[in-house]
Coordinates of N, CA, C and O in Angstrom, one line a residue:
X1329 N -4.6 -3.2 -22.8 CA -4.0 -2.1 -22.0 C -3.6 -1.0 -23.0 O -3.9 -1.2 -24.1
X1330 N -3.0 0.0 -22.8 CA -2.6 0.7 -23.1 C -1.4 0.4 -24.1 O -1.6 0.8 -25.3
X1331 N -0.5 -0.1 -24.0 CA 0.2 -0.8 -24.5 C 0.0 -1.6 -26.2 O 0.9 -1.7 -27.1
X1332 N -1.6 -2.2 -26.2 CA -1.9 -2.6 -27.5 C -1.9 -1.7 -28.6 O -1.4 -2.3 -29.6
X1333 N -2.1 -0.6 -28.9 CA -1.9 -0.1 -30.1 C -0.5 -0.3 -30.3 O -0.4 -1.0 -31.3
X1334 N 1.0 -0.1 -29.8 CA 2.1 -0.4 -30.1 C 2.3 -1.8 -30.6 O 3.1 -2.2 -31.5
X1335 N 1.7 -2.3 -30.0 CA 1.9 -4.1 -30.1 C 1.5 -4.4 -31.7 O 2.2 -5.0 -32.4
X1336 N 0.2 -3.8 -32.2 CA -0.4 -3.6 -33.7 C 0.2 -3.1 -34.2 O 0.1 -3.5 -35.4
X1337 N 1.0 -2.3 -34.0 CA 2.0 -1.6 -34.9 C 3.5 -2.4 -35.2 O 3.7 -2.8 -36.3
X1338 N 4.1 -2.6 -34.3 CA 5.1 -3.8 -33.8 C 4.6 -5.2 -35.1 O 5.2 -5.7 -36.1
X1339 N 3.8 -5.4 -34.8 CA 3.1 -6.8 -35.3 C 2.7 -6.4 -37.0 O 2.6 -7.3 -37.8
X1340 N 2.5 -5.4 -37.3 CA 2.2 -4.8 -38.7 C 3.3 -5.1 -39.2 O 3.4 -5.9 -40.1
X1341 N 4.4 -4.1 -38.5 CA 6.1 -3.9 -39.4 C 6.7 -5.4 -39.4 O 7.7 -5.5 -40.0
X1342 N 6.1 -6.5 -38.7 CA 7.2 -8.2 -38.6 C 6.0 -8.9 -39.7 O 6.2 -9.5 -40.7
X1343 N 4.5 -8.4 -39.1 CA 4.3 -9.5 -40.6 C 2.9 -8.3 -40.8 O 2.2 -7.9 -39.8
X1344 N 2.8 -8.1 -41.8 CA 1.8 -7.3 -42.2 C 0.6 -8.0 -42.5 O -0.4 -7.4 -42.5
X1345 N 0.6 -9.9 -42.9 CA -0.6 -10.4 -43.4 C -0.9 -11.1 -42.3 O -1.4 -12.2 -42.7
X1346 N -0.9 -11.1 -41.2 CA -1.2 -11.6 -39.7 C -1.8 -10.6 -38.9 O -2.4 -11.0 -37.9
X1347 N -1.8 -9.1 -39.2 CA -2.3 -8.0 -38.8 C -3.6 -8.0 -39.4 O -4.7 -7.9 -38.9
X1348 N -3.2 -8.1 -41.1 CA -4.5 -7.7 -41.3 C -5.4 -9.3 -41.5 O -6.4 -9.1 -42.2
X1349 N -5.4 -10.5 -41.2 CA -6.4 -11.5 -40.7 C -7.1 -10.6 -39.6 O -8.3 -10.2 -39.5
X1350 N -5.9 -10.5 -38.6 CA -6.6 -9.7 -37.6 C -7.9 -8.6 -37.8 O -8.9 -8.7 -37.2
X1351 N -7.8 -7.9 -38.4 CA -8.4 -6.9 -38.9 C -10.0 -7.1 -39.8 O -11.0 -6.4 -39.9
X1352 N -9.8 -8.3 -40.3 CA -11.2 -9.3 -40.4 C -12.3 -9.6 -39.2 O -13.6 -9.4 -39.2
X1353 N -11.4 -9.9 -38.1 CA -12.3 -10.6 -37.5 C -13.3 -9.3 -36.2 O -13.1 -8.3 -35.6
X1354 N -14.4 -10.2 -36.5 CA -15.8 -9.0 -35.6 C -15.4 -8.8 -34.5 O -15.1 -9.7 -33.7
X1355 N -15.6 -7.2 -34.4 CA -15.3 -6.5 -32.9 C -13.9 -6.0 -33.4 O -13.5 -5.1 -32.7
X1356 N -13.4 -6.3 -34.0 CA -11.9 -5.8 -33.5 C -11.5 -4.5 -34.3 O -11.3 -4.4 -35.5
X1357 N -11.3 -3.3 -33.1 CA -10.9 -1.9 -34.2 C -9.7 -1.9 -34.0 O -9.4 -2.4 -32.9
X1358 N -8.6 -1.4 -34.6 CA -7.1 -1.0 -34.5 C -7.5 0.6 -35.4 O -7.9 0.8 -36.5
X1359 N -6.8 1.6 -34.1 CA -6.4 3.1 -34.7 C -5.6 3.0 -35.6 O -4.5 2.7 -35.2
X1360 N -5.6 3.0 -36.8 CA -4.3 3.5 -37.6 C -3.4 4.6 -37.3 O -3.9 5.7 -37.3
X1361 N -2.1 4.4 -37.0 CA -1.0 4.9 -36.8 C -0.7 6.0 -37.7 O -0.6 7.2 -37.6
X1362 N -0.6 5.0 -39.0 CA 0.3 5.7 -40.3 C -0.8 6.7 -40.6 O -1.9 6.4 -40.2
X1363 N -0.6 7.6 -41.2 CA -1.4 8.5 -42.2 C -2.7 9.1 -41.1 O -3.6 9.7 -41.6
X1364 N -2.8 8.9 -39.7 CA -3.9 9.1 -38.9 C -4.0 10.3 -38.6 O -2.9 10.9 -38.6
X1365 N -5.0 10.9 -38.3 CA -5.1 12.3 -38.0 C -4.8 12.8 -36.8 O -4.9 12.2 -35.7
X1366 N -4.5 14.4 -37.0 CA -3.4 14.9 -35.8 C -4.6 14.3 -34.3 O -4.1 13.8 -33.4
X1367 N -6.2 14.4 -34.3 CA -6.6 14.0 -33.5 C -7.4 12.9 -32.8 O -8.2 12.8 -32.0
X1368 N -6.5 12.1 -34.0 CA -6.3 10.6 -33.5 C -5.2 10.0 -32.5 O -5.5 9.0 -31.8
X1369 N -4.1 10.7 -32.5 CA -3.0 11.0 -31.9 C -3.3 11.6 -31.2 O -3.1 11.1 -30.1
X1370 N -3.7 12.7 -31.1 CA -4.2 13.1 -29.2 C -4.9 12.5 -28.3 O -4.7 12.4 -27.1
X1371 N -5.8 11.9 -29.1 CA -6.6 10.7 -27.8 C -5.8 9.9 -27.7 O -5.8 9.6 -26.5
X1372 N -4.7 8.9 -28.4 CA -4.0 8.4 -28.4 C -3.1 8.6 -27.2 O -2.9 7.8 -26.3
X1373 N -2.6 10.0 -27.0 CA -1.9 10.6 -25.7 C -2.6 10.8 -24.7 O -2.2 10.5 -23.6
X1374 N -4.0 11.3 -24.9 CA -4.3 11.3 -23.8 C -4.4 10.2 -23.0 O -4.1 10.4 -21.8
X1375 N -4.7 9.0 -23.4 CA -5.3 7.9 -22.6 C -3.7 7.6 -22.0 O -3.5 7.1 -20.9
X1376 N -2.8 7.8 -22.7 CA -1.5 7.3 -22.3 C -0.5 7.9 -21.2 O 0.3 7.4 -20.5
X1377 N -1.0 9.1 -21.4 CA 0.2 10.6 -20.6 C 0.3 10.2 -19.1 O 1.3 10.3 -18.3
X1378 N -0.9 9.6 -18.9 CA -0.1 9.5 -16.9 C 1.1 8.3 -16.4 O 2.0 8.3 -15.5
X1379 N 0.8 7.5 -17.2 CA 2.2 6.5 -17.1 C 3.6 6.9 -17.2 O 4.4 6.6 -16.3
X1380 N 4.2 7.8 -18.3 CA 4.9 8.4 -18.2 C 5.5 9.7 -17.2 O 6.6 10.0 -16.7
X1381 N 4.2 10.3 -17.0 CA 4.0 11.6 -16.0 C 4.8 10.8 -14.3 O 5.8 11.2 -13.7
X1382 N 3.9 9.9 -14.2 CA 4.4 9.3 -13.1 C 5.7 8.6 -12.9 O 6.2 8.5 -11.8
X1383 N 6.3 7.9 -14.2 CA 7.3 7.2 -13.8 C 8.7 8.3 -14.0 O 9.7 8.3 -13.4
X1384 N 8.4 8.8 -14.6 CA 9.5 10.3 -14.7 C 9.3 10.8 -13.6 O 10.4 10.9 -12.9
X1385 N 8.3 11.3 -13.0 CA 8.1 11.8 -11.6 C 8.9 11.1 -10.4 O 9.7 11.7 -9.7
X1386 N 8.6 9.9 -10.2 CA 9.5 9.0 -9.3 C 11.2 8.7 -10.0 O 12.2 8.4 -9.4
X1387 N 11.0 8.8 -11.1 CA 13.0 8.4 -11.2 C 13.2 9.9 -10.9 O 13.7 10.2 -9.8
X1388 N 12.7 11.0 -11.8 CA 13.6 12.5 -11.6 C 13.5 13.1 -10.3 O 13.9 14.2 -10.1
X1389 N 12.6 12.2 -9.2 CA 12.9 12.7 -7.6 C 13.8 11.9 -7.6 O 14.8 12.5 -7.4
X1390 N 14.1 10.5 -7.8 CA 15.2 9.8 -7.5 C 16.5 10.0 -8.2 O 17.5 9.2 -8.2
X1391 N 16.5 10.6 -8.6 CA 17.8 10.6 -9.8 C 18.3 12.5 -9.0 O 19.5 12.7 -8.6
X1392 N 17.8 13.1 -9.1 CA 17.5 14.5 -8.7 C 18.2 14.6 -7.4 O 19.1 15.4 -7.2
X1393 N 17.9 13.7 -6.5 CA 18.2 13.7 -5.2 C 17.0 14.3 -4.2 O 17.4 14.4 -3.0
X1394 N 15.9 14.6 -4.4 CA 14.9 15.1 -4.2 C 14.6 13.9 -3.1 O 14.4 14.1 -1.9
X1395 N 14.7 13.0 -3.5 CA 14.0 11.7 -3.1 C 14.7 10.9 -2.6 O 15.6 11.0 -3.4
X1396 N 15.2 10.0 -1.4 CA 15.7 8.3 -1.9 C 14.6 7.4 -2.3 O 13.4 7.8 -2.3
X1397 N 14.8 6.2 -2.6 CA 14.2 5.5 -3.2 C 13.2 4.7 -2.2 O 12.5 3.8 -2.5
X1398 N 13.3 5.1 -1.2 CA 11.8 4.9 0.0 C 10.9 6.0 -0.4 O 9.8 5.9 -0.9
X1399 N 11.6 6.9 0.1 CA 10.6 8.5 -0.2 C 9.8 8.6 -1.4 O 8.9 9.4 -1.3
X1400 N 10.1 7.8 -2.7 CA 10.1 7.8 -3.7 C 8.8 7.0 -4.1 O 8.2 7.2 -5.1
X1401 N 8.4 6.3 -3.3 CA 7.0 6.0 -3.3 C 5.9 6.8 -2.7 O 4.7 6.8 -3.0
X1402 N 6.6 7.6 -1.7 CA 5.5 8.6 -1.6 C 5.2 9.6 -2.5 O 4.2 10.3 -2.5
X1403 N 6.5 9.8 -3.6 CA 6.1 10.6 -4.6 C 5.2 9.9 -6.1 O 4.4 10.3 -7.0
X1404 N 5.7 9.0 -5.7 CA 4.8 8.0 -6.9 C 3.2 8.3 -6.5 O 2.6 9.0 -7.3
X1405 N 2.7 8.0 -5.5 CA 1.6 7.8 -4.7 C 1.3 9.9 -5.0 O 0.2 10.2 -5.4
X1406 N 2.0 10.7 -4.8 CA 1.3 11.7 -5.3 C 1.0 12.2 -6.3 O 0.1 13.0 -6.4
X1407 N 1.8 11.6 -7.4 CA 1.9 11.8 -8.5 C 0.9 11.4 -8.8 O 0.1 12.0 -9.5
X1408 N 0.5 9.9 -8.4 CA -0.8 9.1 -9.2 C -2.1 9.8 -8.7 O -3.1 9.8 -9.4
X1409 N -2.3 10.6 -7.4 CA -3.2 11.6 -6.4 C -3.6 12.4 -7.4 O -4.7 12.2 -7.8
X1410 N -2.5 13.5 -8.1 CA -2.6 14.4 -8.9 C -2.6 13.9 -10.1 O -2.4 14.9 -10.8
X1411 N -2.6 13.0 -10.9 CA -3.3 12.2 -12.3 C -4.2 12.1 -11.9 O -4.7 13.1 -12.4
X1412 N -5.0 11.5 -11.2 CA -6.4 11.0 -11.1 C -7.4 12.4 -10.5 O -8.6 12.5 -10.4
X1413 N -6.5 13.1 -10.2 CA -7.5 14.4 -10.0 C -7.3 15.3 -11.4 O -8.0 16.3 -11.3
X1414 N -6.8 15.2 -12.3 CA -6.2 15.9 -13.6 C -7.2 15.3 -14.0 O -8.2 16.1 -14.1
X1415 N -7.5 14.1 -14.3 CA -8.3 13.5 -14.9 C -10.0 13.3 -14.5 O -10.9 12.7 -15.1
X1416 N -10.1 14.1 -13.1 CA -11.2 13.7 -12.7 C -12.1 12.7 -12.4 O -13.2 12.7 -12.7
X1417 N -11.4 11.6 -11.6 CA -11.4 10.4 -11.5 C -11.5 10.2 -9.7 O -11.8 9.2 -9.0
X1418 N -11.2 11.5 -9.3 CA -11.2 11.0 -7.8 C -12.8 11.3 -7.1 O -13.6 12.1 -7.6
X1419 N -13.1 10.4 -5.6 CA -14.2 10.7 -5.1 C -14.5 10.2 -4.0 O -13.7 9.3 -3.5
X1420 N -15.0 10.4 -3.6 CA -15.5 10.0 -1.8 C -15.8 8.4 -1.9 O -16.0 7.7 -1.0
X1421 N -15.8 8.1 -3.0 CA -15.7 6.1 -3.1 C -14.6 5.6 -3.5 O -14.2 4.6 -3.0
X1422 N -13.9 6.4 -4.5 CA -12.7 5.6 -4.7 C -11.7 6.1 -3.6 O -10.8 5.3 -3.4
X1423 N -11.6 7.1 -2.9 CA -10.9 7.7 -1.9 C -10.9 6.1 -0.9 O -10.1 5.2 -0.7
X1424 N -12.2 6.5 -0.4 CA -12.6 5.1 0.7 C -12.1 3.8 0.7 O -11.6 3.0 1.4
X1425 N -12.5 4.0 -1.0 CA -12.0 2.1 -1.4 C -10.2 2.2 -0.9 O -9.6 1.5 0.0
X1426 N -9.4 3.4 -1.7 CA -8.1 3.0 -1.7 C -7.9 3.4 0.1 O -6.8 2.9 0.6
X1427 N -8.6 4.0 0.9 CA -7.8 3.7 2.4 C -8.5 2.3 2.9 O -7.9 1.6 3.8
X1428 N -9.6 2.0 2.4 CA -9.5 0.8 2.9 C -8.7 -0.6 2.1 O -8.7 -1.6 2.7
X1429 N -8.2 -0.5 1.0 CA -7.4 -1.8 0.2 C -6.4 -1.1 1.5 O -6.5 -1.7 2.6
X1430 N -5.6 -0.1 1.5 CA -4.5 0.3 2.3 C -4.9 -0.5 3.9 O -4.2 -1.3 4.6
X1431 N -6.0 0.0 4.1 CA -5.8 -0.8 6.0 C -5.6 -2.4 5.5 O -4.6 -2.9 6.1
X1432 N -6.1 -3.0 4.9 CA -6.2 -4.2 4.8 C -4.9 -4.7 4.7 O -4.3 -5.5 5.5
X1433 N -4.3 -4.2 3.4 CA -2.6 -4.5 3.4 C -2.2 -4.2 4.5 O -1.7 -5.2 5.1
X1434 N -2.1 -2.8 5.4 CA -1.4 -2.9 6.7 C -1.6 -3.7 7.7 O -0.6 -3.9 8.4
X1435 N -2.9 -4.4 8.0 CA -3.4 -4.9 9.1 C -2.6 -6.3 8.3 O -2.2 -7.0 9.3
X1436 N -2.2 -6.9 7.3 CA -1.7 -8.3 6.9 C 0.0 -8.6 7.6 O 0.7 -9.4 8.3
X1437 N 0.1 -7.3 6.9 CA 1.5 -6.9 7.4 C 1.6 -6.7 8.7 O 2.8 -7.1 9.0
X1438 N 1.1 -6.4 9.4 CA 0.8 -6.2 11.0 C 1.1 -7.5 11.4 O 2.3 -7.8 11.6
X1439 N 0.1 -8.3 11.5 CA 0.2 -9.7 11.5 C 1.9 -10.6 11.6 O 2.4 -11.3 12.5
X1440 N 2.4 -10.1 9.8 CA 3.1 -10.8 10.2 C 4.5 -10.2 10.5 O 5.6 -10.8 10.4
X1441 N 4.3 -9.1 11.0 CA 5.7 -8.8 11.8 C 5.2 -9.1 13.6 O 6.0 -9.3 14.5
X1442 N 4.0 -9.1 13.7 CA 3.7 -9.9 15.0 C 4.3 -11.3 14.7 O 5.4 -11.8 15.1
X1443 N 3.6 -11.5 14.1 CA 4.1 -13.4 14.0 C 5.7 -13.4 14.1 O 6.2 -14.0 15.1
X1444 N 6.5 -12.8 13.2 CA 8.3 -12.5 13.4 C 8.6 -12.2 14.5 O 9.7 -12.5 15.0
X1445 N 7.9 -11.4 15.2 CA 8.4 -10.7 16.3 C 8.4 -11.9 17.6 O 9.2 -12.1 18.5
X1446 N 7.1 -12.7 17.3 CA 7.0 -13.7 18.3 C 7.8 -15.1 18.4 O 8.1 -15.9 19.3
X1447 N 8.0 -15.0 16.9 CA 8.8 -16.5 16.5 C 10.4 -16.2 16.6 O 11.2 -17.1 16.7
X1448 N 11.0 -14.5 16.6 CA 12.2 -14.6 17.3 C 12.2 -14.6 18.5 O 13.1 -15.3 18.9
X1449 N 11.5 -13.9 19.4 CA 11.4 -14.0 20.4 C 11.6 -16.0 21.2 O 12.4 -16.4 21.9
X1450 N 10.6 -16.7 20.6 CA 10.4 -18.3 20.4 C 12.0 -18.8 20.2 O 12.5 -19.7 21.0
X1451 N 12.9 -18.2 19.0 CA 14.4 -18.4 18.7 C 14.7 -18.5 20.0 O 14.8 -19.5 20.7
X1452 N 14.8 -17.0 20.2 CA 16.0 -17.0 21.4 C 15.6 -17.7 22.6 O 16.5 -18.3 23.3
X1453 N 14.8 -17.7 22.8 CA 14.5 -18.4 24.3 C 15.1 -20.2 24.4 O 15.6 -20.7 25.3
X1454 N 14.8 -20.7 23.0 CA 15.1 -22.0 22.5 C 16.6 -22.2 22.4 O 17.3 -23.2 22.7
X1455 N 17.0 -20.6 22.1 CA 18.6 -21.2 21.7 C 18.4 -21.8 20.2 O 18.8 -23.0 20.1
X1456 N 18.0 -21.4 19.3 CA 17.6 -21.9 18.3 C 18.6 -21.4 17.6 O 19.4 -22.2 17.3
X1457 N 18.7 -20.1 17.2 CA 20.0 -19.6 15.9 C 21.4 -20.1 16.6 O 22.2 -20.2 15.7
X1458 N 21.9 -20.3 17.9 CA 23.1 -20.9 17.6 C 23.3 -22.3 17.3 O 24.4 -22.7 16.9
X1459 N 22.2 -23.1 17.3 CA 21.9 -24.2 17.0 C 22.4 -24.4 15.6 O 23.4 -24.9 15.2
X1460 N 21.0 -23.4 14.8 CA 21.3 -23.4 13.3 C 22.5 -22.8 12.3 O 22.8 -22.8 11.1
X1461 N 23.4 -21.9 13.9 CA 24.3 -21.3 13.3 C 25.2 -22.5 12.9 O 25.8 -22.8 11.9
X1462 N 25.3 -23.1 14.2 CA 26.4 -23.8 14.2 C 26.4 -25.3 13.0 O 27.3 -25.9 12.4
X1463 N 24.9 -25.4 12.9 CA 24.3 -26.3 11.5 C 25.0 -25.8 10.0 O 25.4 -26.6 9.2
X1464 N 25.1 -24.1 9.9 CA 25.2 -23.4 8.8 C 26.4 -23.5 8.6 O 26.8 -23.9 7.5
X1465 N 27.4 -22.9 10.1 CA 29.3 -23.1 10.0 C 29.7 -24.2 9.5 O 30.7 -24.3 8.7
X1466 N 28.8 -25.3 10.0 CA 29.3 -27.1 9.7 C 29.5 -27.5 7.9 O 29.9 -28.5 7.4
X1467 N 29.0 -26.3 7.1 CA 28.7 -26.6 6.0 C 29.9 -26.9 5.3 O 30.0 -27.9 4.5
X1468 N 30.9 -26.1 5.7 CA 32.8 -26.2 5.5 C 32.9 -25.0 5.0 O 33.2 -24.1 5.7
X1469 N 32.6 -24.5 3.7 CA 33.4 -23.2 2.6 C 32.1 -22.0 3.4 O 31.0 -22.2 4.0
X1470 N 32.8 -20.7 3.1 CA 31.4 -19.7 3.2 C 30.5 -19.3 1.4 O 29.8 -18.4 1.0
X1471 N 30.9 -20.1 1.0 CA 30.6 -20.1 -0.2 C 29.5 -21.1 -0.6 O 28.7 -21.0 -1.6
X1472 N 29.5 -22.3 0.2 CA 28.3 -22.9 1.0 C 27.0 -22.6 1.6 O 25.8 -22.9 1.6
X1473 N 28.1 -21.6 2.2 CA 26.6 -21.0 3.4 C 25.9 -19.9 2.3 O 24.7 -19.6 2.3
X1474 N 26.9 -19.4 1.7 CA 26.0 -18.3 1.1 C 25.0 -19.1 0.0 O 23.9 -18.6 -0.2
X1475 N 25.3 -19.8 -0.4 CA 24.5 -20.7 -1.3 C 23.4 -21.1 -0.6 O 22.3 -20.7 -1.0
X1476 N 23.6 -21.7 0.2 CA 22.4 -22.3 1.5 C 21.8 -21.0 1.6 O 20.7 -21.2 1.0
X1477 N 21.7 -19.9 2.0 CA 21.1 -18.7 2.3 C 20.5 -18.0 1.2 O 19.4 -17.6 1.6
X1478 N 20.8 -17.8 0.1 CA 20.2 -17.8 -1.1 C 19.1 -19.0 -1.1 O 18.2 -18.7 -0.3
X1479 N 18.9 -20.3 -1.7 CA 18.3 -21.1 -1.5 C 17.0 -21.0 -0.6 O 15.9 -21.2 -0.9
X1480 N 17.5 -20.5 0.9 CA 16.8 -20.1 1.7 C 15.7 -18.7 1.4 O 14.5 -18.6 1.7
X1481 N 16.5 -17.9 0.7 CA 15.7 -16.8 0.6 C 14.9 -16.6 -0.6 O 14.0 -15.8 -0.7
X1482 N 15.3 -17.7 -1.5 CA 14.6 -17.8 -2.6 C 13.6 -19.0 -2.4 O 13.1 -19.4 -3.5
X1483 N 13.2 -19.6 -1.6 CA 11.5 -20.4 -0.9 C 11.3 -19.8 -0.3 O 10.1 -19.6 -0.3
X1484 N 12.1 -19.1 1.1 CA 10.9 -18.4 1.4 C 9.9 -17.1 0.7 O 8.7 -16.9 1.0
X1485 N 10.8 -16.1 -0.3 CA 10.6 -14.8 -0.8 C 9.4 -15.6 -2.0 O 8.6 -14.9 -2.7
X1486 N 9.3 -17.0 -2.1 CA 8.2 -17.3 -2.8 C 6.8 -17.1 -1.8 O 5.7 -16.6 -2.2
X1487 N 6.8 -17.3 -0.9 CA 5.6 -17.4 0.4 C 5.3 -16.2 0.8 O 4.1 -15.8 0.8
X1488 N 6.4 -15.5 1.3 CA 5.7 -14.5 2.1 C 6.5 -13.0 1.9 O 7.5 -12.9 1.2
X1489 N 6.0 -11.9 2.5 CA 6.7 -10.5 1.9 C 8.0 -10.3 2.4 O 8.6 -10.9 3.3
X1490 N 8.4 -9.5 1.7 CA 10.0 -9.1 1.7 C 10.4 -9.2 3.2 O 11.3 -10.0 3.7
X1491 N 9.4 -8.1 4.3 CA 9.7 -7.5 5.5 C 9.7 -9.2 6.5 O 10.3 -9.4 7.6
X1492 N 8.8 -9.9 5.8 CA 8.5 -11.0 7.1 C 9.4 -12.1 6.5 O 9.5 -13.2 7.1
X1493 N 10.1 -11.8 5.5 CA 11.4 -13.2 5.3 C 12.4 -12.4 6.3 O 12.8 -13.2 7.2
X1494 N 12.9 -11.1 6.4 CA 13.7 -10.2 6.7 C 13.8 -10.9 8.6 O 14.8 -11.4 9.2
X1495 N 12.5 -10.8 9.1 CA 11.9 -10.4 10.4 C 12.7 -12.2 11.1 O 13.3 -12.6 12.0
X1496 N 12.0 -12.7 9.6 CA 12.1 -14.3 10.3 C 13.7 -14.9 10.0 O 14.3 -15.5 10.8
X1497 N 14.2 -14.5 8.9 CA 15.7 -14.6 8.9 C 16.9 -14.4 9.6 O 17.4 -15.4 10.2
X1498 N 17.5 -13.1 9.7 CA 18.2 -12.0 9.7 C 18.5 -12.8 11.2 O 19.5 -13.5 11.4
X1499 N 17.3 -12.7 12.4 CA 18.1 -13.1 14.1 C 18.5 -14.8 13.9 O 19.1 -15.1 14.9
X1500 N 18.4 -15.9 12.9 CA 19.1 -16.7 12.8 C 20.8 -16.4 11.7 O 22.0 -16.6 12.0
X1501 N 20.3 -15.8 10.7 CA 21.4 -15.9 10.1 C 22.7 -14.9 10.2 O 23.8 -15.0 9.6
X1502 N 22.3 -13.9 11.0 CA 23.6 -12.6 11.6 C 24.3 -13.4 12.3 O 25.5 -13.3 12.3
X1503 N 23.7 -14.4 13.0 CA 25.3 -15.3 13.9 C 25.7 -16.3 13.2 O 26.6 -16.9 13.6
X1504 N 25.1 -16.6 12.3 CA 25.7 -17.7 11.2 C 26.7 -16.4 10.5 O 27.9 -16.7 10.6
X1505 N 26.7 -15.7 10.2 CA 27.4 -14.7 9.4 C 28.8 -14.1 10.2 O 30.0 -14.0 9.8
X1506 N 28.3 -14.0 11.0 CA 29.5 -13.8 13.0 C 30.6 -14.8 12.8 O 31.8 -14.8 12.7
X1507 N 30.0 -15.5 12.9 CA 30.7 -16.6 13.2 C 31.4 -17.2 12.2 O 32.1 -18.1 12.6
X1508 N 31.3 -16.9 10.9 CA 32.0 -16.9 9.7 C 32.8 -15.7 9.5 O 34.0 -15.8 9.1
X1509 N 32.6 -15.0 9.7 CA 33.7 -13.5 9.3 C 33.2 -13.1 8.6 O 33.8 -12.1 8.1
X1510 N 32.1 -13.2 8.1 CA 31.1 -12.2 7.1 C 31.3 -11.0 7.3 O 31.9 -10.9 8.4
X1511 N 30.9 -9.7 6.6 CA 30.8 -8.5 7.0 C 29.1 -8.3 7.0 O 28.7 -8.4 5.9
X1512 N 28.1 -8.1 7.9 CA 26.8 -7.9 8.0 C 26.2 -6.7 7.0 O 25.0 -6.5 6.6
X1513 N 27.5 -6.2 6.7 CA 26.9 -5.5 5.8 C 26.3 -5.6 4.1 O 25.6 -4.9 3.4
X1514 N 27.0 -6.8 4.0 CA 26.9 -7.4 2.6 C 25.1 -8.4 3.4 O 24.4 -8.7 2.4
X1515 N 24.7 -8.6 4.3 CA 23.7 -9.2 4.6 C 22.4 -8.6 4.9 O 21.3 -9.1 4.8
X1516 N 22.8 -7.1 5.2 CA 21.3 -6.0 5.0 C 21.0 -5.5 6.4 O 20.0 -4.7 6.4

């Protein structure tokens, strides 16, 4: 990546005779840094300049106030629009490709806030979250339950996306929280 020339350099200044075995072996070129010419260092920038461009772009809307930090991927997402057109990189295929990677992600996500939407719906009808609330209360401390809910959110946040742990959680665990004296707002 982008990143490797630093890494050679990094790795030069901790051991200098491990760099240069490196430097033996076929195929392998490393830019020199030290003593390199001014336009060696420009290609050097160039290949590098949009990573920075963009991540400055998204904190100084968010830092700026320009932004909040939702908004702030739509600025990311323009920023990277206008890099890849700076650079000449955009086209009637890669356009295509990224609205279709995009429907695909949405259409998954679709899915599974259907699936949430149907499995609370499934809750309530069951009587299910006072069930589990009342499983949660029984634990004794709320220092328990928050433990248990952590735990909870850390297997499922292995499985599935942020929005569909959220969808599938939140209508069991708001009356486990109720019913504790929680403030919902420490819950999201």
């Amino acid at each position: 990546g982008s990143f490797f020339p630093m890494k050679v350099l990094v790795a030069d200044k901790i051991s200098p005779k491990g760099v240069a075995i490196l430097r033996q072996q076929p195929g392998f070129e490393v830019v020199e840094a030290y003593g390199s010419s001014p336009e060696k260092v420009l290609e050097l920038v160039r290949d590098v300049w949009p990573l920075p461009v963009i991540v400055l772009g998204v904190v100084g809307a968010i830092w700026s106030g320009v932004a909040t930090s939702t908004e702030a991927a739509a600025v990311g997402a323009s920023f990277s629009l206008l890099v890849a057109a700076a650079r000449r990189s955009v086209s009637w295929e890669t356009t295509r490709r990224a609205f279709s990677d995009t429907a695909g992600s949405m259409a998954s996500l679709f899915f599974v806030v259907v699936g949430a939407v149907l499995f609370t719906r499934f809750l309530a009808l069951s009587g299910g979250p006072d069930y589990i609330a009342t499983g949660f209360a029984s634990l004794g401390s709320v220092w328990a339950v928050i433990a248990a809910m952590i735990v909870v959110y850390l297997v499922l946040g292995m499985i599935l996306d942020p929005i569909g742990v959220m969808l599938l959680t939140l209508p069991i665990l708001i009356p486990v929280c109720r019913k504790l004296g929680l403030d919902l707002l420490w819950i999201g």
